[in-house]
Coordinates of C-alpha atoms in Angstrom, one line a residue:
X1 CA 0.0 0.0 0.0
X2 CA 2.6 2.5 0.5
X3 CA 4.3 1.8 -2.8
X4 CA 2.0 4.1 -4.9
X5 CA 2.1 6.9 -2.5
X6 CA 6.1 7.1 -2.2
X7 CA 6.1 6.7 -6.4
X8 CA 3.3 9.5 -6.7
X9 CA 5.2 12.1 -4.2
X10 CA 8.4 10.8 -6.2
X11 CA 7.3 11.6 -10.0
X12 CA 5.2 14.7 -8.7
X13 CA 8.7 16.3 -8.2
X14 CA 10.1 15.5 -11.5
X15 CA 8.9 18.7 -12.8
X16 CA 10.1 21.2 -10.5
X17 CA 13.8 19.0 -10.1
X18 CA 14.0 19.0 -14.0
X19 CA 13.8 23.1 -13.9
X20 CA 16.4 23.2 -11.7
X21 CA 18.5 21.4 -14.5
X22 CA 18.1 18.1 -13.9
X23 CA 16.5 15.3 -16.2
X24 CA 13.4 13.6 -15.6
X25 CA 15.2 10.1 -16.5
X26 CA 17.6 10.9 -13.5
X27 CA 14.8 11.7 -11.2
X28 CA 12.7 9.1 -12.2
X29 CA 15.4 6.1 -11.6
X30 CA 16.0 7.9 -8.6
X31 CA 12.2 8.0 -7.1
X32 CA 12.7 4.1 -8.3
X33 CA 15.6 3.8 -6.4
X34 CA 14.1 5.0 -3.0
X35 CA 11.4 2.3 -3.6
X36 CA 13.7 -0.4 -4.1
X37 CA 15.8 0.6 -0.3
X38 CA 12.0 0.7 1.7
X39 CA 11.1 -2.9 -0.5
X40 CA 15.1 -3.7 1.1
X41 CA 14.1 -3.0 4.4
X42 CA 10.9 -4.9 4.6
X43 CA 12.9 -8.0 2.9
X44 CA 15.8 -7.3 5.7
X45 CA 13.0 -7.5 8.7
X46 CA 11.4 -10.6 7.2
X47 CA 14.9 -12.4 6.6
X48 CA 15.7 -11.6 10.5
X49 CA 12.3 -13.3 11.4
X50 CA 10.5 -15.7 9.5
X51 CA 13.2 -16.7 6.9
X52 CA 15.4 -20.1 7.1
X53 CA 18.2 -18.8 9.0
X54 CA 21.1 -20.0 6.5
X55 CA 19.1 -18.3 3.5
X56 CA 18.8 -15.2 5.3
X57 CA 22.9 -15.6 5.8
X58 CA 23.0 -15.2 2.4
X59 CA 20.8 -12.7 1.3
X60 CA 22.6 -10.6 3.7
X61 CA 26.1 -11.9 2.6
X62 CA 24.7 -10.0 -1.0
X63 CA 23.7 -7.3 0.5
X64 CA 26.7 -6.4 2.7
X65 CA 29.0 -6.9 0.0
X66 CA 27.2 -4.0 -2.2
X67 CA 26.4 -2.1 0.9
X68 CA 29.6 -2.4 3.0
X69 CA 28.9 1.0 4.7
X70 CA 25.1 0.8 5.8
X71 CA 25.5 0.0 9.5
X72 CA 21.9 -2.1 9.7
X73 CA 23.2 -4.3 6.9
X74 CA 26.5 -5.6 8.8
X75 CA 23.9 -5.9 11.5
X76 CA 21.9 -7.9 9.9
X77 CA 24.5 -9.8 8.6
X78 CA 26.1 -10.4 12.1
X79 CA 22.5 -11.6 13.6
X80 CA 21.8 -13.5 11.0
X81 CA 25.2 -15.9 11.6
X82 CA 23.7 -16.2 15.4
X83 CA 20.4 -17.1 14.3
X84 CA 22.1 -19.6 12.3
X85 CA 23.8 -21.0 14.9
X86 CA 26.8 -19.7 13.1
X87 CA 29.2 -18.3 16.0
X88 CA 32.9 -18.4 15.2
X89 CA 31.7 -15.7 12.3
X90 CA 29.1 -13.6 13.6
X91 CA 31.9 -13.0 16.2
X92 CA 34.0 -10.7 13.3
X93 CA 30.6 -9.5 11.6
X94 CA 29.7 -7.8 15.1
X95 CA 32.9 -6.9 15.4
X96 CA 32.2 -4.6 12.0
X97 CA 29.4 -3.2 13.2
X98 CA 31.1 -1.6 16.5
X99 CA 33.1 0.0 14.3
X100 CA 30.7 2.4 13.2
X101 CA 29.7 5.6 14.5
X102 CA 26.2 4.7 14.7
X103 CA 27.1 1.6 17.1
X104 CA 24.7 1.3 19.8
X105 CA 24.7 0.0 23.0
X106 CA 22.3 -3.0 22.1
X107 CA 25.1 -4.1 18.9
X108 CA 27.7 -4.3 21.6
X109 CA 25.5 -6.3 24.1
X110 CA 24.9 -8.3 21.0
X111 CA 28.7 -8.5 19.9
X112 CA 29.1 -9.5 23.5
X113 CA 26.5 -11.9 23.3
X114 CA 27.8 -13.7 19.9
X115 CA 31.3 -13.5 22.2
X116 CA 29.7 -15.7 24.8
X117 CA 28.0 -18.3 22.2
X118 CA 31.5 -18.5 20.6
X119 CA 33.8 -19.2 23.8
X120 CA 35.5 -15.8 23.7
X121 CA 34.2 -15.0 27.5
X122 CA 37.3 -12.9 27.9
X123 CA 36.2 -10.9 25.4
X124 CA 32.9 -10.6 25.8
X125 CA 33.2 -8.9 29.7
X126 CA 35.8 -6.8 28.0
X127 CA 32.8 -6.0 25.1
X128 CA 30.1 -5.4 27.9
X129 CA 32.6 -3.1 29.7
X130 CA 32.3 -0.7 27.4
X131 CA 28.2 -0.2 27.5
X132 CA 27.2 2.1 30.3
X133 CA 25.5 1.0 33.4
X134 CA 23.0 3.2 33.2
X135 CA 21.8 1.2 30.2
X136 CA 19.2 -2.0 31.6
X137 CA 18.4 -4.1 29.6
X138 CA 17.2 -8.0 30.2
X139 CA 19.9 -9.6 28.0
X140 CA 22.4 -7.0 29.2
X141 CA 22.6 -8.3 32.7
X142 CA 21.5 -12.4 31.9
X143 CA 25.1 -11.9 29.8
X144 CA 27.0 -10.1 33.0
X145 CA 25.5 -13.1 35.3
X146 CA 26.6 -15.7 32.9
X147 CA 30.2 -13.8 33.4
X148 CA 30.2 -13.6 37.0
X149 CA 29.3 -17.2 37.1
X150 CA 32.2 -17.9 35.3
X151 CA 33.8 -15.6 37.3
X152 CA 33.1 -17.4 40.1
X153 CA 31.8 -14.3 41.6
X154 CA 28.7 -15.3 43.0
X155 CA 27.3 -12.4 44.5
X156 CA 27.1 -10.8 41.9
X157 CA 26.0 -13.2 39.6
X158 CA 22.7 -13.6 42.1
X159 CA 22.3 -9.6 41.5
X160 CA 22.8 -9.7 38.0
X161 CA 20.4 -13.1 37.9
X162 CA 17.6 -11.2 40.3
X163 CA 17.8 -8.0 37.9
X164 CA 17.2 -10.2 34.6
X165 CA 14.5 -11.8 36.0
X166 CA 12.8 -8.6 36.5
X167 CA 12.8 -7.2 32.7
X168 CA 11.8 -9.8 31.3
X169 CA 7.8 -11.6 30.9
X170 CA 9.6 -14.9 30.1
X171 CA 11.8 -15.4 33.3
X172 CA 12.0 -19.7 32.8
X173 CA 15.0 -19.3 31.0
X174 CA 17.7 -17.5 33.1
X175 CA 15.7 -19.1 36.4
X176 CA 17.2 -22.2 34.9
X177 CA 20.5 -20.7 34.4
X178 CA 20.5 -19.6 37.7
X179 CA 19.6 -22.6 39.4
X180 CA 22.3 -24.3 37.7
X181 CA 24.9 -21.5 39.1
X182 CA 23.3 -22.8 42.5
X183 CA 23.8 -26.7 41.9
X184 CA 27.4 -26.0 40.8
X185 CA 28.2 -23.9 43.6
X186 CA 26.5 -26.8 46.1
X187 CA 23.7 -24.4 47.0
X188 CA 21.1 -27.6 45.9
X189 CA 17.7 -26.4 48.3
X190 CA 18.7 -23.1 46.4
X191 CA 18.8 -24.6 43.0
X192 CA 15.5 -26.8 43.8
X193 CA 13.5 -24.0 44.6
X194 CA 14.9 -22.1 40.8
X195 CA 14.3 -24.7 38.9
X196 CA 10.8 -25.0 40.4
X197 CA 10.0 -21.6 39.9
X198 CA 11.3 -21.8 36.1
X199 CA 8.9 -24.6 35.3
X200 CA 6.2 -23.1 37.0
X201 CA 6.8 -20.5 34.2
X202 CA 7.4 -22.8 31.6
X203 CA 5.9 -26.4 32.1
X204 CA 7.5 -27.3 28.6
X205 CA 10.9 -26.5 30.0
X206 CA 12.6 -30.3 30.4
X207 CA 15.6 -29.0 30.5
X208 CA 14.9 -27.3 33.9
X209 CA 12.9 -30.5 35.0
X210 CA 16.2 -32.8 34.4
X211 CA 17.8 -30.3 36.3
X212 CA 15.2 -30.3 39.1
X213 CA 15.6 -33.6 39.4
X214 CA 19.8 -33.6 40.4
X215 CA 19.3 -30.7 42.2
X216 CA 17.0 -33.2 44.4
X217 CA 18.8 -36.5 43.9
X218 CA 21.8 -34.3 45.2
X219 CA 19.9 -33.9 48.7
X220 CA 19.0 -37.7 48.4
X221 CA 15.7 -37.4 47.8
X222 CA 14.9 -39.9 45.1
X223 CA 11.0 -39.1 45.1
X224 CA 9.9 -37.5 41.6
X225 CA 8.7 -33.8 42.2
X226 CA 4.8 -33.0 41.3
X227 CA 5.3 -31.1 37.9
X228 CA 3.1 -31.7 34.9
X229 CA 5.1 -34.2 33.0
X230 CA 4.4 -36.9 30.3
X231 CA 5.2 -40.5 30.1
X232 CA 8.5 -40.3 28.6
X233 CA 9.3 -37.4 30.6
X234 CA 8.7 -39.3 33.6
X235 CA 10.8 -42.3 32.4
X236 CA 13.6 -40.1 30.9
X237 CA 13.2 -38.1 34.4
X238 CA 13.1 -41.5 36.7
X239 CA 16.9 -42.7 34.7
X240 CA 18.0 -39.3 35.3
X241 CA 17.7 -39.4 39.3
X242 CA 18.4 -43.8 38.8
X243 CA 21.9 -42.4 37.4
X244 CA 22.3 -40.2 40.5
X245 CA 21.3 -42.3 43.0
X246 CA 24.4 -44.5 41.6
X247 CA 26.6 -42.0 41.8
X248 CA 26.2 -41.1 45.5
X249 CA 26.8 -45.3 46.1
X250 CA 22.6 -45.6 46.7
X251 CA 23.0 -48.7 44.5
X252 CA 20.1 -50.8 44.6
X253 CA 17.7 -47.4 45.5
X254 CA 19.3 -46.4 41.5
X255 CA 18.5 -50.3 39.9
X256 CA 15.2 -49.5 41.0
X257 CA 15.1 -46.6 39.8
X258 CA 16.5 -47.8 36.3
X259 CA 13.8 -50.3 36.3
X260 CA 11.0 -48.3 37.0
X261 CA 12.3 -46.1 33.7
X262 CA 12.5 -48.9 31.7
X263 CA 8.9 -50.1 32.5
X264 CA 7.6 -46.4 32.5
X265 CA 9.0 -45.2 28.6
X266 CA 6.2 -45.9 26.2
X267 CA 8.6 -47.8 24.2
X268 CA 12.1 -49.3 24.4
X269 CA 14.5 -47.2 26.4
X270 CA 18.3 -48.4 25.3
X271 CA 19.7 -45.6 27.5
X272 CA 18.1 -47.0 30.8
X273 CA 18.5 -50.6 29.3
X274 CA 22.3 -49.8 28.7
X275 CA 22.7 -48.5 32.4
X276 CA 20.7 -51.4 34.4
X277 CA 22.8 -54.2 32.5
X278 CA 26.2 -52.4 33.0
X279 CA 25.4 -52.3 36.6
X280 CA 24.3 -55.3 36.8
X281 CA 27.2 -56.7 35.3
X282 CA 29.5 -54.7 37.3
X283 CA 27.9 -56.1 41.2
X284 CA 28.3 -59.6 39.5
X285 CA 31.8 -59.2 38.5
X286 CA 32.0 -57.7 42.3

């Protein structure tokens, strides 16, 4: 819809541009021209969205290469490689876009993100660094708490943690991260109580159910939690805290355990299978 108004305020200058010297042909390919960079932009947003994230990598590969000084091209090019799962070069596309004078503080929380996903955590604290503090933003501080963490600087990481969970609506994610921080650091009634809250968030969320489950097979207790779950779930759950109850020497509480998966799983469970007969076998060689 907006295509014929741009082209009719475009060609109704042609007139009054062509007195001043210059030709209509000129004006013309340049009212098509303007079209073609708002058509650009919509491609751009839908390539960053909805589009296959490799195709989008390429598009913007084009693009960049004719456009190599429009910042929200390297941009796009940079988020793009993340979206494909494409670290190791979004890391020097990013590092592009900080180059320009535009840069904002969002492309270096983004650089500093593409940092992280790569390995480069040196890097990244030395990228987030250099955005103010007074700029707070959700994935500004769930990055600094993954650094802390790392940093083994736990106080802050449960500041950093406690701020990200309040700008965001979707808080299962880094309540998950932040539970982990807790199991690592021993903290397990801590972590128990995280991880609960993340799936109350997100009930989808296994990965914060496994978790859930070693946080309380670390305290011993080998009794499954009451969180909505599925069959397999539960099985996949059950070998999960089985594994753990073997690894703090609760042998036969974990071949029970192992069992119960088996017989739970909807259909054949090799993993669980796998575990019971190597345990087995080792108490017979025993």
């Amino acid at each position: 819809m907006r295509h014929p108004v741009i082209l009719t305020a475009s060609l109704a200058g042609v007139l009054a541009l062509a007195a001043c010297g210059e030709s209509a042909d000129d004006t013309v390919n340049r009212a098509f021209q303007d079209v073609n960079v708002v058509d650009e932009s919509d491609l751009n947003d839908v390539m960053l969205t909805v589009a296959d994230p490799n195709e989008a990598v390429r598009h913007f590969q084009r693009t960049a290469a004719e456009n190599p000084d429009r910042i929200e091209v390297q941009r796009g090019l940079a988020t793009s490689l993340v979206r494909a799962k494409r670290y190791r070069e979004a890391v020097p596309a990013f590092a592009k876009v900080v180059t320009f004078d535009e840069v904002t503080n969002d492309d270096r929380v983004d650089y500093a993100d593409a940092l992280l996903r790569a390995g480069e955590w040196k890097r990244a604290e030395e990228e987030l660094d250099k955005v103010p503090p007074t700029f707070e933003t959700f994935k500004r501080y769930r990055l600094e708490a993954l650094i802390a963490d790392s940093n083994k600087e736990w106080k802050k990481a449960d500041s950093f943690y406690e701020t990200a969970v309040g700008l965001t609506t979707r808080p299962s994610g880094v309540l998950n991260n932040w539970g982990y921080s807790k199991l690592t650091r021993g903290d397990f009634e801590g972590a128990e109580a995280l991880f609960t809250d993340a799936i109350r968030q997100d009930s989808k969320l296994f990965t914060a159910k496994n978790n859930l489950i070693l946080a309380r097979g670390a305290q011993r207790n080998y009794a499954l939690p009451v969180i909505p779950i599925d069959q397999t779930e539960r099985a996949q759950l059950l070998h999960t805290l089985g594994l753990t109850a073997i690894k703090q020497g609760d042998i036969q509480t974990g071949k029970s355990l192992l069992r119960d998966a088996i017989e739970t799983h909807p259909q054949h469970f090799e993993a669980a299978v796998r575990s019971l007969r190597a345990l087995e076998n080792n108490t017979a060689d025993g």
